[in-house]
Coordinates of C-alpha atoms and ligand atoms in Angstrom, one line a residue:
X1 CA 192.9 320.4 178.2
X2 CA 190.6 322.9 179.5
X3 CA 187.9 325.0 177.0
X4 CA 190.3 327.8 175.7
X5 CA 189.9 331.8 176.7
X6 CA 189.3 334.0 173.6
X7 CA 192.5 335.6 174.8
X8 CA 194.3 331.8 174.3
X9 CA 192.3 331.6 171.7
X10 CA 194.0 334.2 169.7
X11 CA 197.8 333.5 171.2
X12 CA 196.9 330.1 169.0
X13 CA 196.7 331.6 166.1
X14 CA 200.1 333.4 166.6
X15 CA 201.9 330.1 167.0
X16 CA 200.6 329.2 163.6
X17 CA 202.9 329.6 160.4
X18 CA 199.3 330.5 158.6
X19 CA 200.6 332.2 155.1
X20 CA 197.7 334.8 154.3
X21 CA 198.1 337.3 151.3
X22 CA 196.1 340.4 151.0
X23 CA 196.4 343.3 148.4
X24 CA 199.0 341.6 146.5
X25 CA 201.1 340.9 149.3
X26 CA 201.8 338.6 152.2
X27 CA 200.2 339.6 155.5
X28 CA 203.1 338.6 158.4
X29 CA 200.8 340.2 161.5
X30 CA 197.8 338.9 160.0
X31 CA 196.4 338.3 163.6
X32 CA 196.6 342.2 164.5
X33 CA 195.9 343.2 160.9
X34 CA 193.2 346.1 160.8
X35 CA 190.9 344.5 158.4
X36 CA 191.3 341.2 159.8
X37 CA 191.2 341.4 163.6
X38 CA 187.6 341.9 163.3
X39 CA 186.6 339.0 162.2
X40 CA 189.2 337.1 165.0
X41 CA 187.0 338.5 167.1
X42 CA 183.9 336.9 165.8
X43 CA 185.4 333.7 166.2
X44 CA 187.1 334.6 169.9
X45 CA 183.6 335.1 171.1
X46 CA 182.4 331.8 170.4
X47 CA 185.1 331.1 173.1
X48 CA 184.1 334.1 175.6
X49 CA 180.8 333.1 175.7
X50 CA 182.0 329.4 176.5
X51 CA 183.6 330.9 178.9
X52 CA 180.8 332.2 181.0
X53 CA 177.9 330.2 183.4
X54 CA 175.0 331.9 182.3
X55 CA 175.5 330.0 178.4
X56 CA 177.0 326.8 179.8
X57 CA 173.9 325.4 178.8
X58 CA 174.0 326.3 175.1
X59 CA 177.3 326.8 174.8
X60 CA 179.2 323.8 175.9
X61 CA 178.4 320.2 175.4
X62 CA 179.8 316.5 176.7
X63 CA 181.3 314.9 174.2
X64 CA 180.3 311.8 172.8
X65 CA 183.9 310.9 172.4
X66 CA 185.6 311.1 175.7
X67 CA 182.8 311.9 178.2
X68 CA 184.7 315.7 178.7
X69 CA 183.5 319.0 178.6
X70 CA 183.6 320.8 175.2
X71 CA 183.1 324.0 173.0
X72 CA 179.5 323.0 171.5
X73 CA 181.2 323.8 168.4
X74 CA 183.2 320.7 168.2
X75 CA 180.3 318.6 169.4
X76 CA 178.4 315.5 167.5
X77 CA 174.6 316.2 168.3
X78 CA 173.6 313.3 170.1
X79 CA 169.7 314.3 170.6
X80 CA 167.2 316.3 168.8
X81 CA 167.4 318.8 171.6
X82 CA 171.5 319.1 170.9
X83 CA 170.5 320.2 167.2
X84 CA 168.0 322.6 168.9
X85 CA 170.5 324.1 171.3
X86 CA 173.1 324.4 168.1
X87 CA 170.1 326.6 166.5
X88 CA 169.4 328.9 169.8
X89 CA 173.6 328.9 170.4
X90 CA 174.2 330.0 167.0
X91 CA 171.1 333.3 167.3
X92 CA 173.0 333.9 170.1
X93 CA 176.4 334.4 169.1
X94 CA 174.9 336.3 165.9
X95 CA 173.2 338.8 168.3
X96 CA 176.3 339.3 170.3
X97 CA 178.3 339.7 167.2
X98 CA 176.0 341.1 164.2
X99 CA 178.0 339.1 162.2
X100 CA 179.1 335.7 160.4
X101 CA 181.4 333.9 163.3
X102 CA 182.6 331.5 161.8
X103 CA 182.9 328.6 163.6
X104 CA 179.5 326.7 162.7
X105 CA 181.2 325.3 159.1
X106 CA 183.3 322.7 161.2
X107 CA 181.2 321.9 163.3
X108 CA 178.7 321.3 160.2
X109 CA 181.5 319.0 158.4
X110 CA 182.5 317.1 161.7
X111 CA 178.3 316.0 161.7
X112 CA 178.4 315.2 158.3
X113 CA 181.5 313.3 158.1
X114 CA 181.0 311.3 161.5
X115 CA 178.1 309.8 159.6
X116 CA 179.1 309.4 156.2
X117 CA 182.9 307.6 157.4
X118 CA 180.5 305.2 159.4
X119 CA 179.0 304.1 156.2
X120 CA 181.9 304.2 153.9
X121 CA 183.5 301.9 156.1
X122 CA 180.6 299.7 156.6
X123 CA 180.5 299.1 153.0
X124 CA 183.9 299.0 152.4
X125 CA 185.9 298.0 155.5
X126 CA 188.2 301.4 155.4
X127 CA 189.2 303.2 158.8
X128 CA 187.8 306.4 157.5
X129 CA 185.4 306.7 161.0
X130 CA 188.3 305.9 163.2
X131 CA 190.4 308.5 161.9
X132 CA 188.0 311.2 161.8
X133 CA 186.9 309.9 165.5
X134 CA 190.8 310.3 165.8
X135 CA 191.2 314.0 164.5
X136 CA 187.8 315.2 166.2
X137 CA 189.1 313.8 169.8
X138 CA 192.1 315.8 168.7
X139 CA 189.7 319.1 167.8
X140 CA 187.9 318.8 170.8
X141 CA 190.3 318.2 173.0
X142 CA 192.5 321.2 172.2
X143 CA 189.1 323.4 171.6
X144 CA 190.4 324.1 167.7
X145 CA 188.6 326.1 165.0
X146 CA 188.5 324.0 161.8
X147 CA 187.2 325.4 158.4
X148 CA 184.7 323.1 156.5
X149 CA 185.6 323.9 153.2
X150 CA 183.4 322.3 150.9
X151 CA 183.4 324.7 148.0
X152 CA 185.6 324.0 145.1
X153 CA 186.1 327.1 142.1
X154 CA 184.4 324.8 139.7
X155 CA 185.6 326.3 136.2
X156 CA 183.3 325.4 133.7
X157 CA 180.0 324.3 135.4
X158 CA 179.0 322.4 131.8
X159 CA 182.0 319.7 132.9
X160 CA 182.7 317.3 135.4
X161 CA 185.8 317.3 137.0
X162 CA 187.7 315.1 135.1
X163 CA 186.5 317.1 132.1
X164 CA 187.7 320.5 133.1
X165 CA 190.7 321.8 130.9
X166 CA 192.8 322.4 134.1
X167 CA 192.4 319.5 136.8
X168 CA 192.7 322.0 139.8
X169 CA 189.6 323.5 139.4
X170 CA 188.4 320.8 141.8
X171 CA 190.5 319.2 144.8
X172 CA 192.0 315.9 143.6
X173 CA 194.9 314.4 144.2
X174 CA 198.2 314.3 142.0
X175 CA 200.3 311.5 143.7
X176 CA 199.6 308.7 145.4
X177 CA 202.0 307.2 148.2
X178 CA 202.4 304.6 150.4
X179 CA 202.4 306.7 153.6
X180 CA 199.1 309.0 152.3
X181 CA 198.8 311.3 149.3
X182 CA 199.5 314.9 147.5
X183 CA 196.8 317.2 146.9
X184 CA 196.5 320.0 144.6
X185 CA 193.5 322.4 143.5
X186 CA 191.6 325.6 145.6
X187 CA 188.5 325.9 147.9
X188 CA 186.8 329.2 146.9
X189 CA 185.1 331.9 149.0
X190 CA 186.3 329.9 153.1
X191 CA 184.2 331.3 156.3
X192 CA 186.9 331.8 158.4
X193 CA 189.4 330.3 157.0
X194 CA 192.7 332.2 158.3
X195 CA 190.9 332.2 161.7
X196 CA 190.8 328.3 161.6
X197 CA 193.8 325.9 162.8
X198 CA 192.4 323.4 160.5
X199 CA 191.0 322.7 157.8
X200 CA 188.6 319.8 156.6
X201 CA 188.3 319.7 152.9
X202 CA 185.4 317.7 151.6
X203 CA 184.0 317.5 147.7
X204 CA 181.6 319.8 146.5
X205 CA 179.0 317.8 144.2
X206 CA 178.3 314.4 143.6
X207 CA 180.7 312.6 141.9
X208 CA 181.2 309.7 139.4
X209 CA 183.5 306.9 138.9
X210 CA 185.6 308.9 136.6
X211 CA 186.2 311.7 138.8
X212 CA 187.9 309.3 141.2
X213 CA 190.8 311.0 141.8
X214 CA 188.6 314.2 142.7
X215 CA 186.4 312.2 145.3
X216 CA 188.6 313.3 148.7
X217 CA 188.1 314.2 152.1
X218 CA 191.2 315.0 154.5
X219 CA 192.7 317.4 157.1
X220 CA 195.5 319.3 157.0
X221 CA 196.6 322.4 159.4
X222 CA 196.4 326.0 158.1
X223 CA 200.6 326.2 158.3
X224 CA 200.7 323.1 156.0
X225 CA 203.0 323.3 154.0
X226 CA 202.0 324.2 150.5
X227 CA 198.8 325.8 151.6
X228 CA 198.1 329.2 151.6
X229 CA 195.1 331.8 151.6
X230 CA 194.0 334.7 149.7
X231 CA 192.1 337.1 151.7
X232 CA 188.5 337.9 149.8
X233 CA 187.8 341.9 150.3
X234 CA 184.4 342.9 151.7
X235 CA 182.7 346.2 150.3
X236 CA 184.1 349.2 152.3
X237 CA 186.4 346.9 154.2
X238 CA 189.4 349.9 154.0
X239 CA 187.0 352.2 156.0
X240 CA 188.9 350.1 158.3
X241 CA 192.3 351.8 158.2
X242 CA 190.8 355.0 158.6
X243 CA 190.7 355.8 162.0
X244 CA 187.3 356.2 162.1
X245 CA 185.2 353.4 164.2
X246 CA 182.1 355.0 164.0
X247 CA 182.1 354.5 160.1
X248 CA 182.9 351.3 160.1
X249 CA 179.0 350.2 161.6
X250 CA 180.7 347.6 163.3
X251 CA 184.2 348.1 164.1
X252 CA 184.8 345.3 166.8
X253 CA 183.3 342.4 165.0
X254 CA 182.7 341.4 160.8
X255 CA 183.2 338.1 158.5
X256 CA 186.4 336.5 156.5
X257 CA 186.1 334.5 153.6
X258 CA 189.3 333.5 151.7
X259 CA 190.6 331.6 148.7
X260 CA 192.5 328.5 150.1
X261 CA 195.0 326.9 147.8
X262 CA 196.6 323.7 148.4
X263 CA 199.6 323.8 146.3
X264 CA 201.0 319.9 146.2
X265 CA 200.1 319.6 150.0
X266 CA 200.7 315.9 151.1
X267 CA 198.2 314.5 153.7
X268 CA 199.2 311.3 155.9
X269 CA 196.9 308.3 155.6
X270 CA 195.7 309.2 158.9
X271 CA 193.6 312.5 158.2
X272 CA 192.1 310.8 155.3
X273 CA 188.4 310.6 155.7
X274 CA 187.5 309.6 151.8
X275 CA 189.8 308.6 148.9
X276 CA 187.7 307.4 145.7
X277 CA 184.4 306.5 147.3
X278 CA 183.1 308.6 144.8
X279 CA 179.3 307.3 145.6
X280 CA 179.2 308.7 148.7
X281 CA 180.4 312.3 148.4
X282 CA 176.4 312.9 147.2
X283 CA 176.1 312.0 150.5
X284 CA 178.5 313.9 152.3
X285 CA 178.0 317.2 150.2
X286 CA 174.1 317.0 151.1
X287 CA 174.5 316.1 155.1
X288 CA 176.9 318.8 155.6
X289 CA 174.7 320.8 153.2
X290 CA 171.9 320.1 155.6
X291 CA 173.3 320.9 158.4
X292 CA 174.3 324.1 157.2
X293 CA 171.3 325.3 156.3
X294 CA 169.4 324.4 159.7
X295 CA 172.8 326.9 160.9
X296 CA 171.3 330.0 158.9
X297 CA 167.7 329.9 160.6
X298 CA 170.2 330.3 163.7
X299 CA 172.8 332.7 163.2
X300 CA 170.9 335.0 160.5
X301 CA 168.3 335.4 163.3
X302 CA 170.6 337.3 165.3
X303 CA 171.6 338.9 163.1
X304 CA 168.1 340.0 162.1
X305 CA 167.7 340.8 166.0
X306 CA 170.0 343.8 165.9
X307 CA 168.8 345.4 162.9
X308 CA 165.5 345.4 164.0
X309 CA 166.8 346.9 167.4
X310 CA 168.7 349.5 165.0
X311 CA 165.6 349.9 163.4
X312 CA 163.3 350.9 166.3
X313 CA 166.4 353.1 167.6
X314 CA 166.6 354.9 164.2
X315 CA 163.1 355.4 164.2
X316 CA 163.1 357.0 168.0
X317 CA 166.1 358.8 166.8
X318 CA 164.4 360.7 163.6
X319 CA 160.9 361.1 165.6
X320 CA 159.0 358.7 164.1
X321 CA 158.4 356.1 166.4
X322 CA 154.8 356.1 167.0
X323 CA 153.9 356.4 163.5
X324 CA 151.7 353.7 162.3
X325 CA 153.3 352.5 159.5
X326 CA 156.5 352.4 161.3
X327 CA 155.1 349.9 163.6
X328 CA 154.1 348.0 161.1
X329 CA 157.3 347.7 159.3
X330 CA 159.0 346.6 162.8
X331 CA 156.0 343.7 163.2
X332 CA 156.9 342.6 159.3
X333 CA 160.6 342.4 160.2
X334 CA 160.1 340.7 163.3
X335 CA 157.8 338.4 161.5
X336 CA 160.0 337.4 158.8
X337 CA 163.1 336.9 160.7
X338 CA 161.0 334.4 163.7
X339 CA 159.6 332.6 160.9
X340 CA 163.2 331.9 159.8
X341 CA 164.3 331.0 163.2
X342 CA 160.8 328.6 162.9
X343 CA 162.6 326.8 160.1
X344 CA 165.7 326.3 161.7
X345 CA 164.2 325.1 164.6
X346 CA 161.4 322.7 163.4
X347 CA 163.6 321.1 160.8
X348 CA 166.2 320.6 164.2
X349 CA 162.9 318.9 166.1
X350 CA 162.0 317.3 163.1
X351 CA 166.0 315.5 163.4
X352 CA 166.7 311.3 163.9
X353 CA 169.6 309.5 164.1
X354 CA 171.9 308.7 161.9
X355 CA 173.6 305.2 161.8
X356 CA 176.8 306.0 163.4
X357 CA 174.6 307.6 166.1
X358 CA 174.9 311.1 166.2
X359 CA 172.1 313.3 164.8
X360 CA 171.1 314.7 161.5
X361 CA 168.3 317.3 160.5
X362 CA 165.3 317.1 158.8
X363 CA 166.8 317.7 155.1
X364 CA 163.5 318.6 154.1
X365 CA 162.4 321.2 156.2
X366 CA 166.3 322.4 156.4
X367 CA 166.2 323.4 152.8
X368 CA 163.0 325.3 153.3
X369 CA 164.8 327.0 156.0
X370 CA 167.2 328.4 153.5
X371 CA 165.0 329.0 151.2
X372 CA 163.6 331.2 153.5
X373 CA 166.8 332.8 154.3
X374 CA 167.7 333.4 150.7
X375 CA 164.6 336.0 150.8
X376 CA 163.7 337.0 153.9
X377 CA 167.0 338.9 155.3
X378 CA 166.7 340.8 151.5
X379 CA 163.4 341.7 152.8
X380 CA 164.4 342.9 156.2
X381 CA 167.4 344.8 155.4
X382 CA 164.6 346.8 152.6
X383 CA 162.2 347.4 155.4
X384 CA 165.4 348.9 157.3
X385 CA 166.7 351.1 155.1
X386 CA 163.3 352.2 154.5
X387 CA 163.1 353.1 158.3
X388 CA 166.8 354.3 157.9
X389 CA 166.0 356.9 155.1
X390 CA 168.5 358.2 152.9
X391 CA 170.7 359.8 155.9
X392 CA 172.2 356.2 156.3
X393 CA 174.2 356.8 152.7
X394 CA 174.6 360.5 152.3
X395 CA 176.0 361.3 156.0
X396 CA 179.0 362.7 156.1
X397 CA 182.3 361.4 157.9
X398 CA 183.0 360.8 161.5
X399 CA 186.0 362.9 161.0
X400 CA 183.2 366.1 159.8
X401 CA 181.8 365.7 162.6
X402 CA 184.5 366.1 165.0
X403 CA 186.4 368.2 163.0
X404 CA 187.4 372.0 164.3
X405 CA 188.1 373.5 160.6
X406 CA 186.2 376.6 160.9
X407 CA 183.4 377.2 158.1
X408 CA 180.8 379.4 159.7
X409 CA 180.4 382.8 159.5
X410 CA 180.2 383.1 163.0
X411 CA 183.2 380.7 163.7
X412 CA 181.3 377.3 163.4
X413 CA 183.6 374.2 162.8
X414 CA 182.4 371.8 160.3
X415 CA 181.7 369.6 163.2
X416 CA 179.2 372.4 164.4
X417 CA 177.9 372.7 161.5
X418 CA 177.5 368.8 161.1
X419 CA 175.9 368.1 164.3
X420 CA 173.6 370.8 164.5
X421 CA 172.1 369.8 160.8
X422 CA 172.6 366.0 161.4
X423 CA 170.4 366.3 165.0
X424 CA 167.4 364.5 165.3
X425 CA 164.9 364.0 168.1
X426 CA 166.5 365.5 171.4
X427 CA 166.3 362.6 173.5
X428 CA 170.0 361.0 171.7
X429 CA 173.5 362.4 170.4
X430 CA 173.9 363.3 166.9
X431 CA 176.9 360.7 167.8
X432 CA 174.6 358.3 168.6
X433 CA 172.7 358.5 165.1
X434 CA 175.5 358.7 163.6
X435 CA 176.3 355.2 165.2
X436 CA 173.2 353.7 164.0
X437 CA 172.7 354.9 160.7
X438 CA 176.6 353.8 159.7
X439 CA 175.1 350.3 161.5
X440 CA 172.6 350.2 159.2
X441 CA 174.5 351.2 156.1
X442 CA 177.1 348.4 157.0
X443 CA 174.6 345.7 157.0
X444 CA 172.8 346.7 154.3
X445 CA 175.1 347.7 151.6
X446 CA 178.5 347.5 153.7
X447 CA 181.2 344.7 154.5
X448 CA 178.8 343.3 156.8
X449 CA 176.2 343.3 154.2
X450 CA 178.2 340.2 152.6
X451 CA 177.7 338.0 155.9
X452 CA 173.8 338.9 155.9
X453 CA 173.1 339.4 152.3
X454 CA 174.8 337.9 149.7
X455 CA 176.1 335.0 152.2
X456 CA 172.1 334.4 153.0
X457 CA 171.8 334.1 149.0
X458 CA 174.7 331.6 148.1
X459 CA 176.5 330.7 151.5
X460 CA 175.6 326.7 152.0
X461 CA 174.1 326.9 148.7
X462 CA 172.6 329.1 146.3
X463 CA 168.9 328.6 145.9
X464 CA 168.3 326.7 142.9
X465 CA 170.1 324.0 145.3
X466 CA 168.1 323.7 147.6
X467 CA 164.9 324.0 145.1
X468 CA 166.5 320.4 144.3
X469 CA 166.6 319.0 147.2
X470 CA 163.5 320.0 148.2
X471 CA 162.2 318.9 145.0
X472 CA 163.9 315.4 146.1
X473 CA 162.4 315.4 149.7
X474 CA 158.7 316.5 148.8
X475 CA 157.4 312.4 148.0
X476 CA 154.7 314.1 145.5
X477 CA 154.0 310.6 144.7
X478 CA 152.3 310.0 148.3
X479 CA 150.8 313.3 148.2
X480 CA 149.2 312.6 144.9
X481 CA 148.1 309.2 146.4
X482 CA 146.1 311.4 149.3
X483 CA 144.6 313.5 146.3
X484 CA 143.1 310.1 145.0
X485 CA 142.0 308.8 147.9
X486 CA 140.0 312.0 148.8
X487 CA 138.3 312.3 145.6
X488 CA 137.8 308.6 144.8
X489 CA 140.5 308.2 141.6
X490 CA 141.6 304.8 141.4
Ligands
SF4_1 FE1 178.1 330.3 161.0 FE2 176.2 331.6 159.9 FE3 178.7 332.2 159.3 FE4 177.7 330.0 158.4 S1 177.0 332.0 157.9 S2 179.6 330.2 159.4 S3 176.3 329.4 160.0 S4 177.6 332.4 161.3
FE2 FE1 178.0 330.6 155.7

């Protein structure tokens, strides 16, 4: 089957029986749904762009699999130069998009679990690999979105799984049959998960031998039944419903994260990837943990891009430009958001093989990347708003400034009245400052702020995470050994 269009893309998700619940009730046209659709979008560009010869390159890979061409998304990185082109394909998409697409949290978890089935069954003698090699061929072959959901609710973080007072609070599994097994339990705040068609559920931490029955990784479709999603509100996401693109910052394109609940959902032998193997979900949780981090020096990057574009246009816009200090801020932005990109692609250089072949990241130099990313974007979006100035949270609504309600003495209409007080320098519209100064409100303090903020802070782990596995990675016992040598202690 040929790489989807975006417009195939999202007739797929119609043909889905995907039960999604928003505002206390369930969404039937979730696909055309006003707060939704935006984020569909985000994901249907990661096909458009597929779609077009000038990204082939990036865009597009041959699979390891079946020797056909695929979405890059679906693709087991098979060099260090595949892991550099996911870095460059994922600044792309977030400068197209100026927001979280998705799609990189599958394509994370397929890495991560190609590797870690191989060893499972190498130690074990399970068919864990030739499933998932199974379900991927299936994935690529039909160019599906799949939601890596790795992040269970957790309860009481003092207990393991077994010792929480209600089971569910992690992913385990309540009955166990001959033909596969039932599953109960919630994955918390999912990227995309009502875009995906499938889901691939994996544990969260490392686990011990008595939280057996919580060591599980499996597929199921989004229209399973017994599964269904909660959809996770955004701050100002019902600016949406007004009418009013302009206020939105970015009305085409924007994030989804959503509670998914698998309510006694049975999963067939075959899509089981892990069942009790509870030494290796350390494993799993910190390859697909890697791997997600080398994704942020990618797709924050972009991000980054367009606000320092909306920055510099702002800046033209109030007059400022050429101002020194102005400059300078622009430089420091640009600074901090290469030196993330750096990080995302030295610890993708800096990649070797696993042993089932395909290729994982430098876990060191991957967690410094997002580190980086848990600071740096906080830094950039201050250096913006201080560009911005306070315009970007006091200006009134689109609907002022088009409004004919007569105020003025002289017969001005609010909208008059708004766009000759709102004008800056000549050389743009009002309309057009207006644009970026609701831009820059969006991704600072807005709905897309939680795909560039508070996603950069927590999203594929909070800090203190990766302050661990850094702390696992730095070998300070060879480093002390190069103090000794140097200075002559024995
Ligand atoms: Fe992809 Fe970035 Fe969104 Fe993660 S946060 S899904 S890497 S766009
Ligand atoms: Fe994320």
């Amino acid at each position: 089957m040929p790489l989807k269009t975006p417009e195939e893309y999202i007739a797929s998700l119609r043909e889905l029986n995907t039960r999604v619940y928003m505002f206390g009730q369930k969404i039937d046209n979730w696909v055309d749904d006003p707060i939704i659709r935006p984020s569909i979008n985000c994901v249907a560009m990661t096909y458009a762009l597929a779609q077009k010869p000038e990204y082939e390159d990036l865009m597009t890979a041959t699979s390891s699999l079946t020797g056909r061409k695929i979405n890059r998304f679906t693709h087991l990185h098979q060099s260090t130069e595949d892991l550099v082109k996911k870095v460059k394909m994922l600044r792309l998409l977030g400068q197209k998009t100026a927001s979280c697409f998705q799609r990189c949290v599958g394509m994370d978890a397929f890495n991560a679990l190609y590797s870690t089935t191989f060893e499972i069954d190498e130690k074990y003698g399970t068919s864990y690999h030739e499933n998932f090699k199974k379900f991927l061929t299936y994935v690529q072959d039909n160019d599906l979105v799949v939601d890596g959901a790795m992040t269970d609710p957790k309860g009481d973080r003092s207990k393991a799984p077994h010792e929480q007072k209600d089971p569910d609070m992690y992913v385990h599994v309540v009955e166990r049959r001959q033909d596969g097994i039932v599953v109960c339990g919630a994955k918390a705040h999912q990227t995309g998960a009502v875009n995906s068609h499938w889901h691939v559920f994996m544990p969260t931490i490392s686990m011990s031998e008595a939280d057996k029955d919580w060591s599980l990784s499996f597929a199921c479709p989004s229209d399973a039944e017994g599964l269904y999603m909660i959809y996770g509100r955004q701050a100002s996401d019902t600016r949406k419903l007004e009418g009013s693109p302009i206020d939105c910052g970015n009305s085409l394109f924007g994030g989804q994260e959503a509670l998914v609940v698998l309510d006694h959902v049975f999963i067939p032998n075959e899509y089981i990837f892990l069942n009790g193997e509870y030494e290796f979900t350390g494993i799993l949780v910190e390859r697909f943990a890697g791997y997600h981090r080398q994704s942020y020096g990618g797709c924050k990057v972009g991000v980054g891009d367009v606000i320092i574009g909306a920055a510099a246009i702002i800046a033209e816009q109030n007059g400022v430009n050429k101002a020194h200090h102005i400059k300078d801020k622009l430089i420091e932005m640009t600074h901090l958001n290469e030196t993330l990109y750096s990080c995302g692609i030295a610890c993708s250089c800096e990649g070797c093989p696993t042993k089932a072949g395909n290729y994982q990241i430098d876990l060191l130099l991957a967690n410094v990347c997002k580190q980086n990313v848990t600071r740096f974007p906080y830094e950039i979006v201050r250096l913006a708003e201080d560009i911005a100035g306070g315009l970007m949270v006091t200006m009134p609504s689109q609907k002022d400034f088009t409004s004919n309600t007569v105020v003025g003495k002289n017969g001005e209409t609010i909208g008059d009245i708004c766009n000759k007080y709102f004008a800056g320098s000549d050389k743009f519209t009002t309309t057009d400052r207006q644009k970026i100064l609701r831009f820059l409100e969006n991704i600072c303090l807005g709905s897309a702020a939680v795909g560039y903020r508070t996603e950069s802070m927590h999203g594929a782990g909070s800090p203190q995470a990766q302050r661990i596995m850094i702390a696992r990675q730095s070998n300070l016992e060879a480093k002390k050994e190069m103090a000794k040598k140097i200075t002559g202690i024995k």
